[in-house]
mmCIF file of C-alpha atoms and ligand atoms in Angstrom:
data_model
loop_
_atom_site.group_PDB
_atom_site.id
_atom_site.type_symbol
_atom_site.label_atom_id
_atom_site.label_comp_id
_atom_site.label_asym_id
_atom_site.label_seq_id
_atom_site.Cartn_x
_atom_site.Cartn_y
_atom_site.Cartn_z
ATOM 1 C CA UNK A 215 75.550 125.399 140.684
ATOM 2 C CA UNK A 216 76.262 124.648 136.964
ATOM 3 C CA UNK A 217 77.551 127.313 134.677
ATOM 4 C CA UNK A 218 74.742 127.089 132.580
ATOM 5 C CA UNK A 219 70.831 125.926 132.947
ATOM 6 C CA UNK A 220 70.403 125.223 129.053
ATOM 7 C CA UNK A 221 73.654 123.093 127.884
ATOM 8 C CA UNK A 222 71.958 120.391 130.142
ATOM 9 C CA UNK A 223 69.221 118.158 129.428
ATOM 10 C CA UNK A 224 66.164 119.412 131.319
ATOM 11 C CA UNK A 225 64.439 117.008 133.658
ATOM 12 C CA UNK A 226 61.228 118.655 135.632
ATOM 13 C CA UNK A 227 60.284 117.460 138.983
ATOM 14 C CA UNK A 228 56.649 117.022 139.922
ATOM 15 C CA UNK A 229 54.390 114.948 142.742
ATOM 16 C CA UNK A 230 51.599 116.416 144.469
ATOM 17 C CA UNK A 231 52.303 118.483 147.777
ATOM 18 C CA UNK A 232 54.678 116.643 150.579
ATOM 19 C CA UNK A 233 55.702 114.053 148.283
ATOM 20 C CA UNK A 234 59.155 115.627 149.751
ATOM 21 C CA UNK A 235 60.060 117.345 146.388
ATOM 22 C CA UNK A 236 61.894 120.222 147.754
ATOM 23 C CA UNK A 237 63.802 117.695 150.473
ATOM 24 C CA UNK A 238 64.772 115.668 146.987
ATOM 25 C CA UNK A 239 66.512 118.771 145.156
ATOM 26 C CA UNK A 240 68.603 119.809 148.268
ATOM 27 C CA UNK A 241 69.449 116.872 149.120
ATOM 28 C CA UNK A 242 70.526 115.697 145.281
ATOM 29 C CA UNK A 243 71.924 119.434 144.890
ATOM 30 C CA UNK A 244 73.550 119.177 148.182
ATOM 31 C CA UNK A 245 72.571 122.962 149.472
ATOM 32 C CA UNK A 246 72.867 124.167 145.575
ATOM 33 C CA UNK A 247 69.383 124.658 145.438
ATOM 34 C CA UNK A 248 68.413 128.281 143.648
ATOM 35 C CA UNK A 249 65.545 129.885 144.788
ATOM 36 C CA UNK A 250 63.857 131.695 142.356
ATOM 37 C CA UNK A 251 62.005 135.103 142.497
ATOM 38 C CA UNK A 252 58.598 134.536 144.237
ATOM 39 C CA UNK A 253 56.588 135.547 141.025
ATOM 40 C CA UNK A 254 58.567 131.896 138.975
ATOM 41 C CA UNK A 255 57.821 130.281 142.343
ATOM 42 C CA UNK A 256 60.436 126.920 140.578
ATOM 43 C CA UNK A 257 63.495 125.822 142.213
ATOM 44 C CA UNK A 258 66.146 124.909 139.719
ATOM 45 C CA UNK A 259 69.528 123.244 140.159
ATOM 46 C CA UNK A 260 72.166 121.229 138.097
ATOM 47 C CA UNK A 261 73.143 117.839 138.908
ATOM 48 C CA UNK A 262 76.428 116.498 137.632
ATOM 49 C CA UNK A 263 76.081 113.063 137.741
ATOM 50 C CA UNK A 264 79.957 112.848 136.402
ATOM 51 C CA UNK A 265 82.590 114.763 134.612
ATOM 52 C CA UNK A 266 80.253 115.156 131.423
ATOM 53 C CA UNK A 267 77.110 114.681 132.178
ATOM 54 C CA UNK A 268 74.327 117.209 134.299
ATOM 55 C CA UNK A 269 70.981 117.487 134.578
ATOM 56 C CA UNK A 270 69.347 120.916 135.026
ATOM 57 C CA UNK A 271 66.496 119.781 137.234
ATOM 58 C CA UNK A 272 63.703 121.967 137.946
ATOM 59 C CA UNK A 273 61.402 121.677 140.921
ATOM 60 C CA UNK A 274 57.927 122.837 139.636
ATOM 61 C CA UNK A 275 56.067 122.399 143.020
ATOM 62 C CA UNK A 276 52.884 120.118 143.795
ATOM 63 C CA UNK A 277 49.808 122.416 143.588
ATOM 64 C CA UNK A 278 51.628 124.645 141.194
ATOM 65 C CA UNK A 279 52.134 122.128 138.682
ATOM 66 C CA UNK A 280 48.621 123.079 137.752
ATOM 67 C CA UNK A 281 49.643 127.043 137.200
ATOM 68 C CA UNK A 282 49.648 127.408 133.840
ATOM 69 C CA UNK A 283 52.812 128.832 133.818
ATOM 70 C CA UNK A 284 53.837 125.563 134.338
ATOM 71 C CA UNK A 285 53.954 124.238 130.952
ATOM 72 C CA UNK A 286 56.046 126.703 129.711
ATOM 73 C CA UNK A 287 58.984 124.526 131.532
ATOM 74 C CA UNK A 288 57.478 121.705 129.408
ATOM 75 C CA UNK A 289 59.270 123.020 126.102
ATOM 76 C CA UNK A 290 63.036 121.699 126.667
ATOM 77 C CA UNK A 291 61.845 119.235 129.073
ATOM 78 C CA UNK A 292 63.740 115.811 128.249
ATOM 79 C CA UNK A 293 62.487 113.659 131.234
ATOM 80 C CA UNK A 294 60.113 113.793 134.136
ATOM 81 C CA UNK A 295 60.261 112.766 137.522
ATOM 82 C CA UNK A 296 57.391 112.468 139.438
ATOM 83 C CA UNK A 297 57.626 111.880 143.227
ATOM 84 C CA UNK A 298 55.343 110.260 145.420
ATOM 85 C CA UNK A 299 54.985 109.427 148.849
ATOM 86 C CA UNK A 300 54.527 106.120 148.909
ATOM 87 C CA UNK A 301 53.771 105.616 152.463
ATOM 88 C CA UNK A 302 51.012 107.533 151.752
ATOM 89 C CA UNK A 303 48.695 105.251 150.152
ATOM 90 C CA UNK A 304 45.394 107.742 150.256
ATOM 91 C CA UNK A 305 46.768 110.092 148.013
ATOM 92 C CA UNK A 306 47.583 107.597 145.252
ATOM 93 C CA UNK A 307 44.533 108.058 143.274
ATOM 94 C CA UNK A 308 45.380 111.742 143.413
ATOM 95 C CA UNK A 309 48.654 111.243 142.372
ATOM 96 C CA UNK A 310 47.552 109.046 139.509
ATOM 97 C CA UNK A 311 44.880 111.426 138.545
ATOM 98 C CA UNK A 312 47.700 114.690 138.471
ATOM 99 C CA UNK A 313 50.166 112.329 136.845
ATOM 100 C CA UNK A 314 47.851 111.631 134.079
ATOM 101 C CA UNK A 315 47.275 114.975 133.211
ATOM 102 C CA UNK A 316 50.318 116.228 133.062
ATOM 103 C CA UNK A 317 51.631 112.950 130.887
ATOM 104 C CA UNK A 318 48.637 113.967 128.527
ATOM 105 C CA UNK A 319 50.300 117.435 127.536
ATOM 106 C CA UNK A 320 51.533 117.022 123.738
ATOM 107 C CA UNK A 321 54.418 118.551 124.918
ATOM 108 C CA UNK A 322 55.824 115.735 127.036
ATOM 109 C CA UNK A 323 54.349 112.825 124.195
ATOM 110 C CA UNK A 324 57.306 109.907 124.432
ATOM 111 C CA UNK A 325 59.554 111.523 126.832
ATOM 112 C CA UNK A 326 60.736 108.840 129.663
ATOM 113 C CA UNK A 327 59.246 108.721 132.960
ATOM 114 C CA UNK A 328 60.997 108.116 136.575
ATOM 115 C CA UNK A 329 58.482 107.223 139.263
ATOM 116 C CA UNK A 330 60.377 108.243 142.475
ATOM 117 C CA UNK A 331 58.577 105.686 145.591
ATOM 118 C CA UNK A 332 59.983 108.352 148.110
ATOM 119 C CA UNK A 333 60.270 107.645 151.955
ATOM 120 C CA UNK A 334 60.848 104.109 151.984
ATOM 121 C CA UNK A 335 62.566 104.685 155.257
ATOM 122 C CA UNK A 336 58.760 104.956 156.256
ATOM 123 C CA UNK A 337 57.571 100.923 157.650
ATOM 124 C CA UNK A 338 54.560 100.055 155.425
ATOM 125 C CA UNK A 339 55.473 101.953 152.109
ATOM 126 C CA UNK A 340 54.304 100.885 149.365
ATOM 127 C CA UNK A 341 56.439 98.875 146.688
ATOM 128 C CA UNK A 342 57.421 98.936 143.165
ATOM 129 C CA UNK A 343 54.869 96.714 141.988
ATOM 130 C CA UNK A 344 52.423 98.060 144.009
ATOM 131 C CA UNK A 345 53.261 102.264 142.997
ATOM 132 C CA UNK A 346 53.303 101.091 139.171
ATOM 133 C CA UNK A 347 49.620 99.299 139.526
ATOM 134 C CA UNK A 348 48.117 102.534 141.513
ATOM 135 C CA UNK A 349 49.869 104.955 139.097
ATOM 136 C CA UNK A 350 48.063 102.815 136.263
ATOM 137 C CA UNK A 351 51.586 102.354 134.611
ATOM 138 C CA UNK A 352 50.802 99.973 132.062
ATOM 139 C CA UNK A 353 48.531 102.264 130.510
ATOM 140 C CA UNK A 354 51.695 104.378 129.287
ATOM 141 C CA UNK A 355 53.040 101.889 127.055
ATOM 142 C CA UNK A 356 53.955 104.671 124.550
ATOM 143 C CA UNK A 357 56.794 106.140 127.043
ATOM 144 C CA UNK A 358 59.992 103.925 129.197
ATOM 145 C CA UNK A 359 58.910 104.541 132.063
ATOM 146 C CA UNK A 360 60.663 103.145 135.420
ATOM 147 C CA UNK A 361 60.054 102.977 138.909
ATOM 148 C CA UNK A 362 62.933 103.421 141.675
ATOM 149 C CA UNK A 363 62.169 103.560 145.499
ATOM 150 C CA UNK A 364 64.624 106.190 147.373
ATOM 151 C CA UNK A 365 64.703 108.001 150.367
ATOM 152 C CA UNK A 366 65.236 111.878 150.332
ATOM 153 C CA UNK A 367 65.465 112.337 153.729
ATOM 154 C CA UNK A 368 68.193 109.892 154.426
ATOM 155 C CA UNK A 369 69.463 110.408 150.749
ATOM 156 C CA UNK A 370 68.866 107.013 149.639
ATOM 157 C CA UNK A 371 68.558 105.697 145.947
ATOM 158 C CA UNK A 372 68.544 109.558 144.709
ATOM 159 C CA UNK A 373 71.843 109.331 142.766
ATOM 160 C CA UNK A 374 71.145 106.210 141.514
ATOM 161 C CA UNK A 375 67.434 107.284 140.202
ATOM 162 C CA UNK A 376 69.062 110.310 138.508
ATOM 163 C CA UNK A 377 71.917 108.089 136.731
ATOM 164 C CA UNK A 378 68.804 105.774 135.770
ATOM 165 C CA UNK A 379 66.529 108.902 134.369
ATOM 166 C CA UNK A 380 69.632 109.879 132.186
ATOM 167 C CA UNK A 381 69.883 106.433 130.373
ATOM 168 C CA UNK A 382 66.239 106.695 129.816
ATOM 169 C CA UNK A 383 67.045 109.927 127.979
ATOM 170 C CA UNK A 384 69.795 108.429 126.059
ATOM 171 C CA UNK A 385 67.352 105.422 125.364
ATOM 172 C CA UNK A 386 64.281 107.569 123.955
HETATM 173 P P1 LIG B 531 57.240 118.839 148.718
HETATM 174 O O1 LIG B 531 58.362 119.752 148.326
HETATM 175 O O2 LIG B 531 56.983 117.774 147.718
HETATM 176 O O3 LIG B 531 55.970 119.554 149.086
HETATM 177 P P2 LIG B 531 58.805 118.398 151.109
HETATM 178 O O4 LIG B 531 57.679 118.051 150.044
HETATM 179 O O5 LIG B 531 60.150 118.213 150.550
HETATM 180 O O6 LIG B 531 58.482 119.714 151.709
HETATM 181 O O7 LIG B 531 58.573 117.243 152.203
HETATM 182 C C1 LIG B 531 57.343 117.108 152.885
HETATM 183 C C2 LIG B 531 57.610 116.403 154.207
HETATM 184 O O8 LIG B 531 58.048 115.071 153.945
HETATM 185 C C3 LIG B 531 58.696 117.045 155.054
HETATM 186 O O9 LIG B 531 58.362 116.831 156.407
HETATM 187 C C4 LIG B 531 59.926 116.226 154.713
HETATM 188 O O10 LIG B 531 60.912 116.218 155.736
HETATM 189 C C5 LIG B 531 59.308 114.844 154.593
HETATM 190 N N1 LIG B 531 60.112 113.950 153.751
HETATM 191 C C6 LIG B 531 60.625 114.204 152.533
HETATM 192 N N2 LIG B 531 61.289 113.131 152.082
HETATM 193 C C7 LIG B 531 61.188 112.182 153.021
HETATM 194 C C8 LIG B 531 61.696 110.830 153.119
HETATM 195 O O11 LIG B 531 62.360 110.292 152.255
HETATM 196 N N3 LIG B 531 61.354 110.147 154.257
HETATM 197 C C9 LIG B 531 60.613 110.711 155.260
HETATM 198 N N4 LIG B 531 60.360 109.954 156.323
HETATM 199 N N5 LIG B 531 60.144 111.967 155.191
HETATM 200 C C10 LIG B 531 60.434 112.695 154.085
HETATM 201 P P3 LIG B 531 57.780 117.956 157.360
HETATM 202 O O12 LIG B 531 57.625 117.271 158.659
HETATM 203 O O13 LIG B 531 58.797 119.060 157.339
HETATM 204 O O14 LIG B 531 56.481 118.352 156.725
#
């Protein structure tokens, strides 16, 4: 775990339920994951993606992300990641409808956007192309926004997404 939560840029973690949020941060925080009091409900780690840079990521769950409490994350919030399954092509009008609300807080206006396609491992996921048209990607034209297809159960693409999410920080 990092010495300290707010020296590193904030990235928040959303994606509805069993987009395999929680499976992302352990794995990416390999078993650093802090679990915080019941009543926050967020897990929280730091990433160090190399000798000078981290990421304090913060996992702000899939049906909580519309607690209110929420948004209070939202403040120092310099990226966010939003997971979905994308074997699971049902839920993708949910996803785009949740993502869309959360990108119209003023709070996040222009910061970047990482689309994690989790489970690719799964036959029959969905691809890039295909996640950015359901998401209704295009329509954010006023934030970078990228899409990267990883694996958190077999801990595929998840460093790689995370070095990606902090050029787009350096970028915006
Ligand atoms: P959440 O935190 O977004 O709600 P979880 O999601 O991390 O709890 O993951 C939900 C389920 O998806 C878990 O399975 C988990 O193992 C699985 N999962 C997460 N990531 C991947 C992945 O990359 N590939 C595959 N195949 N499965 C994944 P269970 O069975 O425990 O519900």
């Amino acid at each position: 775990m990092g010495q300290s939560y707010s020296a590193a840029p904030q990235v928040i973690l959303m994606g509805l339920d069993s987009a395999g949020k929680s499976t992302l941060l352990a794995r990416l925080l390999t078993g650093e994951v802090m679990e915080t009091s019941p009543t926050i409900g967020f897990n929280v780690g730091t990433l160090d993606l190399d000798k000078k840079t981290s990421l304090t990521v913060w996992d702000v769950g899939g049906q909580k992300c519309m607690r209110p409490n929420w948004r209070y994350y939202l403040d120092d919030c310099k990226a966010l990641v939003f997971v979905v399954d994308s074997s699971d092509r049902a839920r993708m009008p949910e996803a785009q409808k949740a993502l869309k609300k959360v990108l119209s807080d003023e709070k996040l206006r222009g910061i970047p956007l990482m689309v994690l396609a989790n489970k690719k491992d799964l036959a029959g996921s969905m691809t890039i192309r295909e996640i950015s048209n359901q998401l209704d990607l295009q329509a954010h034209s006023d934030r970078l926004w990228e899409v990267q297809a990883c694996s958190a159960l077999r801990g595929l693409g998840l460093q790689q997404a995370f070095f990606s999410v902090n050029k787009l920080i350096k970028k915006s």
